[in-house]
């Protein structure tokens, strides 16, 4: 399926070939070979939940590609604060733009928006479910670093239960024959639904509790914070908060060559001494949000093919 007019809601709707198109297009944009492709197009960026990287990189991506941004960073400044429904907001804004980017705390909201809107909808994170555009920049950063995705061994550390970035990433890495080691406290394990999906696809994964149990052949240690905002019970959060911390010693213990990634924001799960190591690529990763989001917007609006 081509990209023009298509909503991007979940990695489950995508193929490895789709992901290759996004990475190749991102590479051309990063090399300066595609410009001005959102000229004359208006993109609505509507954030019903907090963000720094996703919102600002989308807005920067739109402006750098010649497009115009409308939207809001906080639902309190929209008519939702007067009682307007989500569905009515989408039915209205679809007439004001050529594509919309939505972050919402409720799982399934982006899918609902795509059922209502007549323009492409991009899911910028829906609850603990999916964060596809984070995965696009994660894949692009790994391919930029290793020249390939096939056969990489990736350790995913942290809150694998509520972390939407790792849910999308696991589905994507499975398409490239990656090996995965899931590292988390018992109560924050990767959801059974995703493990079942990986097993059915014949993907190799194992589960351990601490990074040092992951072995010394990891290519990537992908760290995530504990998602405090998703816990119903603050005591449940406190019982797992600060249960792991990646330091320079952790990196040495993993063989010293592993690249450390993180979708950010960081709380305390990576010590700041790691930032100075060549292994730490999380800020380059965040900056790759620009070409990958430019690529996606260009493709879904038909400005790029
Ligand atoms: N990685 C990510 O989604 O960051 P923000 O919450 O700051 O957008």
Coordinates of N, CA and C in Angstrom, one line a residue, residues 3-240:
X3 N 1.7 5.5 0.5 CA 1.5 6.3 1.7 C 0.5 7.4 1.6
X4 N 0.4 7.9 0.3 CA -0.5 9.1 0.1 C -1.9 8.9 0.7
X5 N -2.3 9.8 1.6 CA -3.7 9.7 2.1 C -3.8 8.7 3.3
X6 N -2.7 8.1 3.7 CA -2.8 6.9 4.6 C -2.6 7.4 6.1
X7 N -3.4 6.9 7.0 CA -3.2 7.2 8.4 C -2.1 6.3 9.0
X8 N -1.4 6.7 9.9 CA -0.3 5.9 10.5 C -0.6 5.8 12.0
X9 N -1.2 4.7 12.4 CA -1.7 4.5 13.7 C -0.9 3.5 14.6
X10 N -0.5 2.4 13.9 CA 0.1 1.3 14.7 C 1.1 0.6 13.8
X11 N 2.2 0.0 14.4 CA 3.1 -0.8 13.6 C 2.5 -2.0 13.1
X12 N 1.4 -2.4 13.7 CA 0.7 -3.6 13.2 C 0.1 -3.4 11.8
X13 N -0.1 -2.2 11.4 CA -0.6 -1.9 10.1 C 0.5 -1.8 9.0
X14 N 1.7 -2.0 9.4 CA 2.8 -1.7 8.5 C 3.7 -2.9 8.2
X15 N 4.4 -2.8 7.1 CA 5.3 -3.9 6.7 C 6.8 -3.4 6.7
X16 N 7.7 -4.4 6.6 CA 9.1 -4.0 6.6 C 9.4 -3.1 5.4
X17 N 8.7 -3.3 4.3 CA 8.9 -2.5 3.1 C 8.5 -1.0 3.4
X18 N 7.4 -0.9 4.1 CA 6.9 0.5 4.5 C 8.0 1.2 5.3
X19 N 8.6 0.5 6.2 CA 9.6 1.0 7.1 C 10.8 1.4 6.4
X20 N 11.2 0.6 5.4 CA 12.3 0.9 4.5 C 12.1 2.2 3.7
X21 N 10.9 2.4 3.3 CA 10.5 3.6 2.5 C 10.7 4.8 3.4
X22 N 10.2 4.7 4.7 CA 10.4 5.9 5.6 C 11.8 6.1 5.9
X23 N 12.6 5.1 6.1 CA 14.1 5.3 6.4 C 14.8 5.9 5.2
X24 N 14.5 5.4 4.0 CA 15.2 5.9 2.8 C 14.9 7.3 2.6
X25 N 13.6 7.7 2.8 CA 13.1 9.1 2.6 C 13.8 10.0 3.6
X26 N 13.8 9.5 4.8 CA 14.4 10.3 5.9 C 15.9 10.5 5.6
X27 N 16.6 9.5 5.1 CA 18.0 9.7 4.7 C 18.2 10.8 3.6
X28 N 17.3 10.8 2.6 CA 17.4 11.8 1.6 C 17.2 13.2 2.1
X29 N 16.2 13.3 3.1 CA 15.9 14.6 3.7 C 17.1 15.0 4.5
X30 N 17.7 14.1 5.3 CA 18.8 14.5 6.2 C 20.0 14.9 5.3
X31 N 20.1 14.3 4.1 CA 21.2 14.7 3.3 C 20.9 16.0 2.5
X32 N 19.7 16.6 2.7 CA 19.4 17.8 2.0 C 18.9 17.7 0.6
X33 N 18.5 16.4 0.2 CA 18.1 16.2 -1.2 C 16.6 16.4 -1.4
X34 N 15.8 16.6 -0.4 CA 14.4 16.9 -0.5 C 14.0 18.1 0.3
X35 N 13.4 19.1 -0.4 CA 13.1 20.3 0.4 C 11.7 20.9 -0.1
X36 N 11.0 21.7 0.7 CA 9.8 22.4 0.3 C 8.6 21.5 -0.1
X37 N 8.6 20.3 0.4 CA 7.6 19.4 -0.1 C 6.2 19.5 0.7
X38 N 6.2 20.4 1.8 CA 5.0 20.6 2.4 C 4.4 22.0 2.1
X39 N 5.1 22.7 1.1 CA 4.6 24.0 0.7 C 3.1 24.0 0.4
X40 N 2.4 24.9 1.0 CA 0.9 25.0 0.7 C 0.1 24.1 1.5
X41 N 0.7 23.3 2.4 CA 0.0 22.3 3.2 C -0.1 22.8 4.7
X42 N -1.2 22.5 5.3 CA -1.4 22.9 6.7 C -1.6 21.6 7.5
X43 N -0.8 21.5 8.6 CA -0.8 20.3 9.4 C -1.3 20.7 10.8
X44 N -2.3 20.0 11.3 CA -2.8 20.2 12.7 C -2.1 19.3 13.6
X45 N -1.5 19.9 14.7 CA -0.7 19.2 15.7 C -1.5 19.3 17.0
X46 N -2.2 18.3 17.4 CA -3.1 18.4 18.6 C -2.6 17.5 19.7
X47 N -2.1 18.1 20.8 CA -1.6 17.3 21.9 C -2.5 17.4 23.1
X48 N -3.1 16.2 23.4 CA -4.0 16.1 24.6 C -3.2 15.6 25.8
X49 N -1.9 15.5 25.6 CA -1.0 14.9 26.7 C 0.4 15.6 26.5
X50 N 1.1 15.7 27.6 CA 2.4 16.4 27.6 C 3.4 15.8 26.6
X51 N 4.3 16.7 26.1 CA 5.3 16.3 25.2 C 6.3 17.4 25.1
X52 N 7.6 17.1 24.9 CA 8.6 18.0 24.4 C 9.1 17.6 23.0
X53 N 9.7 16.4 22.9 CA 10.3 16.0 21.7 C 9.3 15.8 20.5
X54 N 8.2 15.1 20.8 CA 7.4 14.7 19.6 C 6.7 15.9 19.1
X55 N 6.1 16.7 19.9 CA 5.4 17.9 19.4 C 6.4 18.9 18.8
X56 N 7.5 19.2 19.5 CA 8.3 20.3 18.9 C 9.0 19.8 17.6
X57 N 9.4 18.5 17.6 CA 10.0 18.0 16.3 C 9.0 17.9 15.2
X58 N 7.8 17.6 15.5 CA 6.8 17.6 14.4 C 6.6 19.1 13.9
X59 N 6.5 20.0 14.8 CA 6.3 21.4 14.4 C 7.5 21.9 13.6
X60 N 8.7 21.6 14.1 CA 9.9 22.0 13.4 C 10.0 21.3 12.0
X61 N 9.6 20.0 12.0 CA 9.6 19.3 10.7 C 8.7 20.0 9.7
X62 N 7.5 20.4 10.1 CA 6.5 21.0 9.2 C 7.1 22.3 8.7
X63 N 7.6 23.1 9.6 CA 8.1 24.4 9.2 C 9.3 24.3 8.3
X64 N 10.2 23.4 8.6 CA 11.4 23.2 7.8 C 11.1 22.6 6.4
X65 N 9.9 22.0 6.2 CA 9.5 21.5 4.9 C 8.6 22.4 4.2
X66 N 8.4 23.7 4.7 CA 7.6 24.7 4.0 C 6.1 24.7 4.3
X67 N 5.7 23.8 5.3 CA 4.3 23.8 5.7 C 3.9 24.7 6.8
X68 N 2.6 24.8 7.1 CA 2.1 25.6 8.1 C 1.5 24.8 9.3
X69 N 1.8 25.1 10.5 CA 1.3 24.4 11.7 C 0.1 25.1 12.3
X70 N -1.0 24.4 12.6 CA -2.0 24.8 13.5 C -2.1 23.8 14.6
X71 N -2.8 24.2 15.7 CA -3.0 23.2 16.8 C -2.9 23.7 18.2
X72 N -2.8 22.8 19.1 CA -2.6 23.2 20.5 C -1.7 22.1 21.2
X73 N -1.1 22.7 22.3 CA -0.1 21.8 23.1 C -0.8 21.3 24.3
X74 N -2.0 21.8 24.6 CA -2.7 21.5 25.8 C -4.2 21.6 25.6
X75 N -4.9 20.5 25.9 CA -6.3 20.5 25.7 C -7.1 21.6 26.4
X76 N -6.5 22.1 27.5 CA -7.1 23.2 28.3 C -7.3 24.4 27.4
X77 N -6.5 24.6 26.4 CA -6.7 25.8 25.5 C -7.6 25.5 24.3
X78 N -8.2 24.3 24.3 CA -9.1 23.9 23.2 C -10.5 23.9 23.8
X79 N -11.5 23.8 22.9 CA -12.9 23.8 23.4 C -13.3 22.5 24.1
X80 N -12.4 21.6 24.2 CA -12.6 20.4 25.0 C -12.9 20.9 26.5
X81 N -12.2 22.0 26.8 CA -12.4 22.5 28.2 C -13.8 23.1 28.4
X82 N -14.5 23.3 27.3 CA -15.9 23.7 27.5 C -16.9 22.5 27.4
X83 N -16.3 21.3 27.2 CA -17.2 20.1 27.2 C -17.3 19.5 25.8
X84 N -16.6 20.0 24.8 CA -16.7 19.5 23.4 C -16.1 18.0 23.4
X85 N -16.7 17.1 22.7 CA -16.2 15.8 22.6 C -15.0 15.7 21.7
X86 N -14.2 14.6 21.9 CA -13.1 14.4 21.0 C -13.5 14.2 19.6
X87 N -14.6 13.5 19.4 CA -15.1 13.2 18.0 C -15.5 14.5 17.3
X88 N -16.2 15.4 18.1 CA -16.5 16.7 17.4 C -15.3 17.5 17.1
X89 N -14.3 17.5 18.0 CA -13.1 18.2 17.7 C -12.5 17.7 16.4
X90 N -12.4 16.4 16.2 CA -11.8 15.8 15.0 C -12.6 16.2 13.8
X91 N -14.0 16.0 13.9 CA -14.9 16.3 12.8 C -14.7 17.8 12.3
X92 N -14.3 18.7 13.3 CA -14.1 20.1 12.9 C -12.8 20.3 12.3
X93 N -11.7 19.8 13.0 CA -10.4 20.2 12.6 C -10.0 19.5 11.2
X94 N -10.7 18.4 10.9 CA -10.4 17.7 9.6 C -10.6 18.7 8.4
X95 N -11.5 19.6 8.6 CA -11.8 20.6 7.5 C -10.8 21.8 7.5
X96 N -9.8 21.8 8.5 CA -8.9 22.9 8.5 C -7.5 22.5 8.1
X97 N -7.3 21.3 7.7 CA -5.9 20.8 7.5 C -5.8 19.8 6.5
X98 N -4.5 19.4 6.1 CA -4.2 18.4 5.1 C -3.8 17.1 5.8
X99 N -3.4 17.2 7.1 CA -3.1 16.0 7.9 C -3.2 16.4 9.3
X100 N -3.4 15.4 10.2 CA -3.4 15.8 11.7 C -2.5 14.8 12.5
X101 N -1.8 15.4 13.5 CA -1.0 14.6 14.4 C -1.6 14.7 15.7
X102 N -1.8 13.5 16.4 CA -2.6 13.5 17.6 C -1.8 12.7 18.7
X103 N -1.6 13.3 19.9 CA -1.2 12.5 21.1 C -2.4 12.6 22.0
X104 N -2.7 11.4 22.6 CA -3.8 11.4 23.6 C -3.6 10.3 24.6
X105 N -4.0 10.6 25.9 CA -3.7 9.5 26.9 C -4.5 8.3 26.8
X106 N -5.6 8.3 26.0 CA -6.5 7.1 25.9 C -6.1 6.2 24.7
X107 N -5.8 4.9 25.0 CA -5.5 4.0 23.9 C -6.6 3.9 22.9
X108 N -6.3 3.9 21.7 CA -7.3 3.8 20.6 C -7.8 5.1 20.1
X109 N -7.4 6.3 20.7 CA -7.9 7.6 20.3 C -7.5 7.9 18.9
X110 N -6.2 7.6 18.5 CA -5.8 7.9 17.2 C -6.6 7.1 16.1
X111 N -6.8 5.9 16.5 CA -7.6 5.0 15.6 C -9.0 5.6 15.4
X112 N -9.6 6.0 16.5 CA -10.9 6.6 16.4 C -10.9 7.9 15.5
X113 N -9.9 8.7 15.8 CA -9.8 9.9 14.9 C -9.6 9.6 13.5
X114 N -8.9 8.5 13.1 CA -8.7 8.2 11.7 C -10.0 7.7 11.1
X115 N -10.9 7.1 11.9 CA -12.2 6.7 11.4 C -13.1 7.9 11.1
X116 N -12.9 9.0 11.8 CA -13.7 10.2 11.6 C -13.2 11.1 10.6
X117 N -11.8 11.3 10.6 CA -11.2 12.3 9.8 C -11.2 12.0 8.3
X118 N -11.2 13.0 7.4 CA -11.1 12.7 6.0 C -9.7 13.0 5.5
X119 N -8.8 13.3 6.5 CA -7.3 13.5 6.1 C -6.5 12.5 6.9
X120 N -5.3 12.2 6.5 CA -4.5 11.3 7.2 C -4.2 11.7 8.7
X121 N -4.3 10.7 9.6 CA -4.1 10.9 11.0 C -2.8 10.2 11.4
X122 N -1.9 10.9 12.1 CA -0.7 10.3 12.6 C -0.7 10.2 14.1
X123 N -0.6 9.0 14.6 CA -0.6 8.7 16.0 C 0.8 9.1 16.6
X124 N 0.7 10.1 17.5 CA 1.9 10.6 18.2 C 2.0 10.1 19.6
X125 N 1.3 8.9 19.8 CA 1.3 8.3 21.1 C -0.1 8.2 21.7
X126 N -0.6 7.0 21.9 CA -1.9 6.8 22.5 C -1.8 5.9 23.7
X127 N -1.9 6.6 24.9 CA -1.8 5.9 26.2 C -0.6 5.0 26.2
X128 N -0.7 3.8 26.7 CA 0.4 2.8 26.8 C 0.5 1.9 25.5
X129 N -0.3 2.3 24.5 CA -0.4 1.4 23.3 C 0.7 1.5 22.3
X130 N 0.8 2.5 21.5 CA 1.7 2.6 20.4 C 2.3 4.0 20.3
X131 N 3.5 4.1 19.7 CA 4.1 5.4 19.4 C 4.9 5.2 18.1
X132 N 4.2 5.0 17.0 CA 4.9 4.6 15.8 C 6.0 5.6 15.3
X133 N 5.8 6.9 15.4 CA 6.8 7.8 14.9 C 8.1 7.8 15.7
X134 N 8.0 7.4 17.0 CA 9.2 7.2 17.8 C 10.0 6.0 17.2
X135 N 9.2 5.0 16.8 CA 9.9 3.8 16.3 C 10.6 4.1 15.0
X136 N 10.0 5.0 14.1 CA 10.6 5.3 12.9 C 12.0 6.0 13.1
X137 N 12.0 6.9 14.1 CA 13.3 7.5 14.3 C 14.3 6.6 15.1
X138 N 13.8 5.7 15.8 CA 14.6 4.7 16.5 C 15.3 3.8 15.4
X139 N 14.5 3.3 14.5 CA 15.0 2.4 13.4 C 16.0 3.2 12.6
X140 N 15.7 4.4 12.2 CA 16.6 5.2 11.4 C 17.9 5.4 12.1
X141 N 17.9 5.6 13.4 CA 19.1 5.9 14.2 C 19.9 4.6 14.2
X142 N 19.3 3.5 14.4 CA 20.0 2.2 14.4 C 20.6 1.9 13.1
X143 N 19.8 2.1 12.0 CA 20.4 1.8 10.7 C 21.5 2.8 10.4
X144 N 21.4 4.0 10.8 CA 22.5 5.0 10.6 C 23.8 4.5 11.3
X145 N 23.6 3.9 12.5 CA 24.7 3.5 13.3 C 25.3 2.2 12.9
X146 N 24.5 1.2 12.4 CA 25.0 -0.1 12.1 C 25.0 -0.5 10.6
X147 N 24.3 0.4 9.8 CA 24.2 0.1 8.4 C 23.2 -1.0 8.1
X148 N 22.5 -1.5 9.1 CA 21.5 -2.6 8.9 C 20.7 -2.7 10.2
X149 N 19.5 -3.4 10.1 CA 18.7 -3.7 11.3 C 18.7 -5.2 11.4
X150 N 18.9 -5.9 10.3 CA 18.8 -7.4 10.3 C 19.8 -8.0 11.3
X151 N 19.2 -8.8 12.2 CA 20.1 -9.6 13.1 C 20.6 -8.9 14.3
X152 N 20.3 -7.6 14.5 CA 20.8 -6.9 15.7 C 20.2 -7.6 16.9
X153 N 21.0 -7.5 18.0 CA 20.5 -7.9 19.3 C 20.2 -6.7 20.1
X154 N 19.0 -6.5 20.5 CA 18.6 -5.3 21.2 C 18.0 -5.7 22.6
X155 N 18.5 -5.0 23.6 CA 18.0 -5.2 25.0 C 17.1 -4.0 25.3
X156 N 15.9 -4.3 25.7 CA 14.9 -3.3 26.0 C 14.8 -3.3 27.6
X157 N 15.1 -2.2 28.2 CA 15.2 -2.1 29.7 C 14.2 -1.1 30.2
X158 N 13.5 -1.5 31.2 CA 12.7 -0.5 32.0 C 11.2 -1.0 32.1
X159 N 10.4 0.0 31.8 CA 8.9 -0.2 32.0 C 8.4 -0.7 30.7
X160 N 8.4 -2.0 30.5 CA 8.0 -2.6 29.2 C 6.5 -2.9 29.2
X161 N 5.9 -2.7 30.4 CA 4.4 -2.9 30.5 C 3.7 -1.7 29.9
X162 N 4.1 -0.5 30.4 CA 3.3 0.7 30.1 C 4.1 1.5 29.0
X163 N 5.3 1.2 28.6 CA 6.1 2.0 27.7 C 5.7 1.7 26.2
X164 N 4.9 2.7 25.7 CA 4.4 2.5 24.3 C 5.5 2.4 23.3
X165 N 6.7 3.1 23.6 CA 7.8 3.1 22.6 C 8.3 1.6 22.4
X166 N 8.4 0.9 23.4 CA 9.0 -0.5 23.3 C 7.9 -1.4 22.7
X167 N 6.6 -1.1 22.8 CA 5.6 -2.0 22.2 C 5.8 -1.8 20.7
X168 N 5.8 -0.6 20.2 CA 6.0 -0.4 18.7 C 7.3 -0.9 18.3
X169 N 8.4 -0.7 19.0 CA 9.7 -1.1 18.6 C 9.8 -2.6 18.5
X170 N 9.3 -3.3 19.4 CA 9.4 -4.8 19.4 C 8.7 -5.3 18.1
X171 N 7.5 -4.8 17.8 CA 6.8 -5.2 16.6 C 7.7 -4.9 15.3
X172 N 8.3 -3.8 15.3 CA 9.1 -3.4 14.2 C 10.4 -4.2 14.1
X173 N 11.1 -4.4 15.2 CA 12.3 -5.2 15.1 C 12.1 -6.6 14.7
X174 N 10.9 -7.1 15.1 CA 10.6 -8.5 14.7 C 10.6 -8.6 13.1
X175 N 10.2 -7.6 12.5 CA 10.1 -7.6 11.0 C 11.5 -7.7 10.4
X176 N 12.6 -7.4 11.1 CA 13.9 -7.4 10.6 C 14.8 -8.5 11.2
X177 N 14.1 -9.5 11.8 CA 14.8 -10.6 12.4 C 15.8 -10.3 13.5
X178 N 15.4 -9.3 14.3 CA 16.3 -8.9 15.4 C 16.1 -9.9 16.5
X179 N 17.1 -10.1 17.4 CA 17.0 -10.8 18.6 C 16.7 -9.8 19.7
X180 N 15.8 -10.1 20.7 CA 15.4 -9.2 21.7 C 15.6 -9.8 23.1
X181 N 16.1 -9.0 24.0 CA 16.2 -9.4 25.4 C 15.4 -8.3 26.2
X182 N 14.4 -8.8 26.9 CA 13.5 -7.8 27.7 C 14.0 -7.8 29.1
X183 N 14.3 -6.6 29.6 CA 15.0 -6.5 30.9 C 14.1 -5.6 31.8
X184 N 13.4 -6.2 32.8 CA 12.4 -5.3 33.5 C 12.1 -6.0 34.9
X185 N 11.6 -5.2 35.8 CA 11.1 -5.8 37.0 C 9.9 -6.7 36.6
X186 N 9.7 -7.8 37.5 CA 8.6 -8.7 37.1 C 7.3 -8.1 36.8
X187 N 6.9 -7.0 37.6 CA 5.6 -6.4 37.4 C 5.5 -5.5 36.2
X188 N 6.7 -5.3 35.5 CA 6.6 -4.4 34.3 C 7.1 -5.1 33.1
X189 N 6.8 -6.4 33.0 CA 7.2 -7.2 31.9 C 6.5 -6.8 30.6
X190 N 7.1 -7.1 29.5 CA 6.4 -6.9 28.2 C 5.1 -7.6 28.2
X191 N 4.0 -7.0 27.7 CA 2.7 -7.6 27.8 C 2.6 -8.9 27.0
X192 N 1.8 -9.9 27.5 CA 1.7 -11.2 26.9 C 1.3 -11.1 25.5
X193 N 0.4 -10.1 25.2 CA 0.0 -10.0 23.8 C 1.1 -9.9 22.8
X194 N 2.1 -9.0 23.2 CA 3.2 -8.8 22.3 C 4.2 -10.0 22.3
X195 N 4.3 -10.6 23.4 CA 5.2 -11.8 23.5 C 4.6 -13.0 22.6
X196 N 3.3 -13.1 22.7 CA 2.6 -14.1 21.9 C 2.8 -13.8 20.4
X197 N 2.7 -12.5 20.0 CA 2.8 -12.1 18.6 C 4.3 -12.5 18.2
X198 N 5.3 -12.2 19.0 CA 6.7 -12.5 18.6 C 6.8 -14.0 18.5
X199 N 6.3 -14.8 19.5 CA 6.4 -16.3 19.4 C 5.8 -16.8 18.1
X200 N 4.6 -16.3 17.8 CA 3.9 -16.8 16.6 C 4.7 -16.5 15.3
X201 N 5.5 -15.4 15.4 CA 6.3 -15.0 14.2 C 7.7 -15.7 14.2
X202 N 7.9 -16.5 15.2 CA 9.2 -17.2 15.3 C 10.4 -16.3 15.7
X203 N 10.1 -15.2 16.4 CA 11.1 -14.3 16.8 C 11.7 -14.7 18.1
X204 N 13.1 -14.6 18.2 CA 13.8 -15.1 19.4 C 13.8 -13.9 20.4
X205 N 13.3 -14.2 21.6 CA 13.4 -13.3 22.7 C 13.6 -14.0 24.0
X206 N 14.2 -13.3 25.0 CA 14.2 -13.9 26.4 C 14.0 -12.7 27.4
X207 N 13.7 -13.1 28.6 CA 13.4 -12.1 29.6 C 14.3 -12.3 30.8
X208 N 14.9 -11.1 31.3 CA 15.7 -11.2 32.5 C 15.4 -10.0 33.3
X209 N 16.0 -9.9 34.5 CA 15.6 -8.8 35.5 C 16.6 -7.6 35.5
X210 N 17.9 -7.8 35.2 CA 18.8 -6.8 35.3 C 19.7 -6.7 34.0
X211 N 20.3 -5.6 33.6 CA 21.0 -5.5 32.4 C 22.2 -6.4 32.3
X212 N 22.9 -6.7 33.4 CA 24.1 -7.6 33.4 C 23.7 -9.0 33.0
X213 N 22.4 -9.4 33.1 CA 22.0 -10.7 32.7 C 21.8 -10.8 31.2
X214 N 21.9 -9.7 30.5 CA 21.6 -9.7 29.0 C 22.8 -10.3 28.2
X215 N 23.9 -10.5 28.8 CA 25.1 -11.1 28.1 C 25.9 -10.0 27.5
X216 N 27.0 -10.3 26.8 CA 27.9 -9.3 26.4 C 27.9 -9.1 24.8
X217 N 26.8 -9.5 24.2 CA 26.7 -9.3 22.7 C 25.6 -8.4 22.3
X218 N 25.1 -7.6 23.3 CA 24.1 -6.6 22.9 C 24.6 -5.6 21.9
X219 N 23.9 -5.3 20.9 CA 24.2 -4.1 20.0 C 23.7 -2.8 20.5
X220 N 22.4 -2.9 21.1 CA 21.7 -1.7 21.5 C 21.1 -2.1 22.9
X221 N 21.3 -1.1 23.9 CA 20.5 -1.2 25.1 C 19.5 0.0 25.0
X222 N 18.3 -0.3 24.9 CA 17.2 0.7 24.7 C 16.5 0.9 26.1
X223 N 16.8 2.0 26.7 CA 16.4 2.2 28.1 C 15.1 3.0 28.1
X224 N 14.2 2.7 29.0 CA 13.0 3.5 29.1 C 12.7 3.9 30.6
X225 N 12.1 5.0 30.8 CA 11.8 5.4 32.2 C 10.5 4.6 32.6
X226 N 10.3 4.5 34.0 CA 9.1 4.0 34.5 C 8.0 5.1 34.3
X227 N 6.9 4.6 33.7 CA 5.9 5.6 33.2 C 4.9 5.9 34.4
X228 N 5.4 6.8 35.3 CA 4.7 7.1 36.5 C 3.2 7.4 36.3
X229 N 2.9 8.2 35.2 CA 1.6 8.7 34.9 C 0.6 7.6 34.5
X230 N 1.1 6.4 34.3 CA 0.2 5.3 33.9 C -0.2 4.4 35.1
X231 N 0.4 4.6 36.2 CA 0.1 3.7 37.4 C -1.1 4.3 38.1
X232 N -2.1 3.3 38.3 CA -3.3 3.7 39.1 C -3.0 4.0 40.5
X233 N -2.0 3.2 41.1 CA -1.7 3.2 42.5 C -0.3 3.8 42.7
X234 N -0.1 4.9 43.4 CA 1.2 5.5 43.6 C 2.1 4.5 44.3
X235 N 1.6 3.7 45.2 CA 2.4 2.7 45.9 C 3.0 1.7 45.0
X236 N 2.3 1.3 44.0 CA 2.7 0.4 43.0 C 3.9 1.0 42.3
X237 N 3.8 2.3 42.0 CA 4.9 3.0 41.3 C 6.1 3.0 42.2
X238 N 5.9 3.4 43.5 CA 7.1 3.5 44.4 C 7.8 2.2 44.5
X239 N 7.0 1.1 44.4 CA 7.7 -0.2 44.6 C 8.7 -0.6 43.5
X240 N 8.5 0.1 42.3 CA 9.5 -0.2 41.2 C 10.3 1.0 40.8

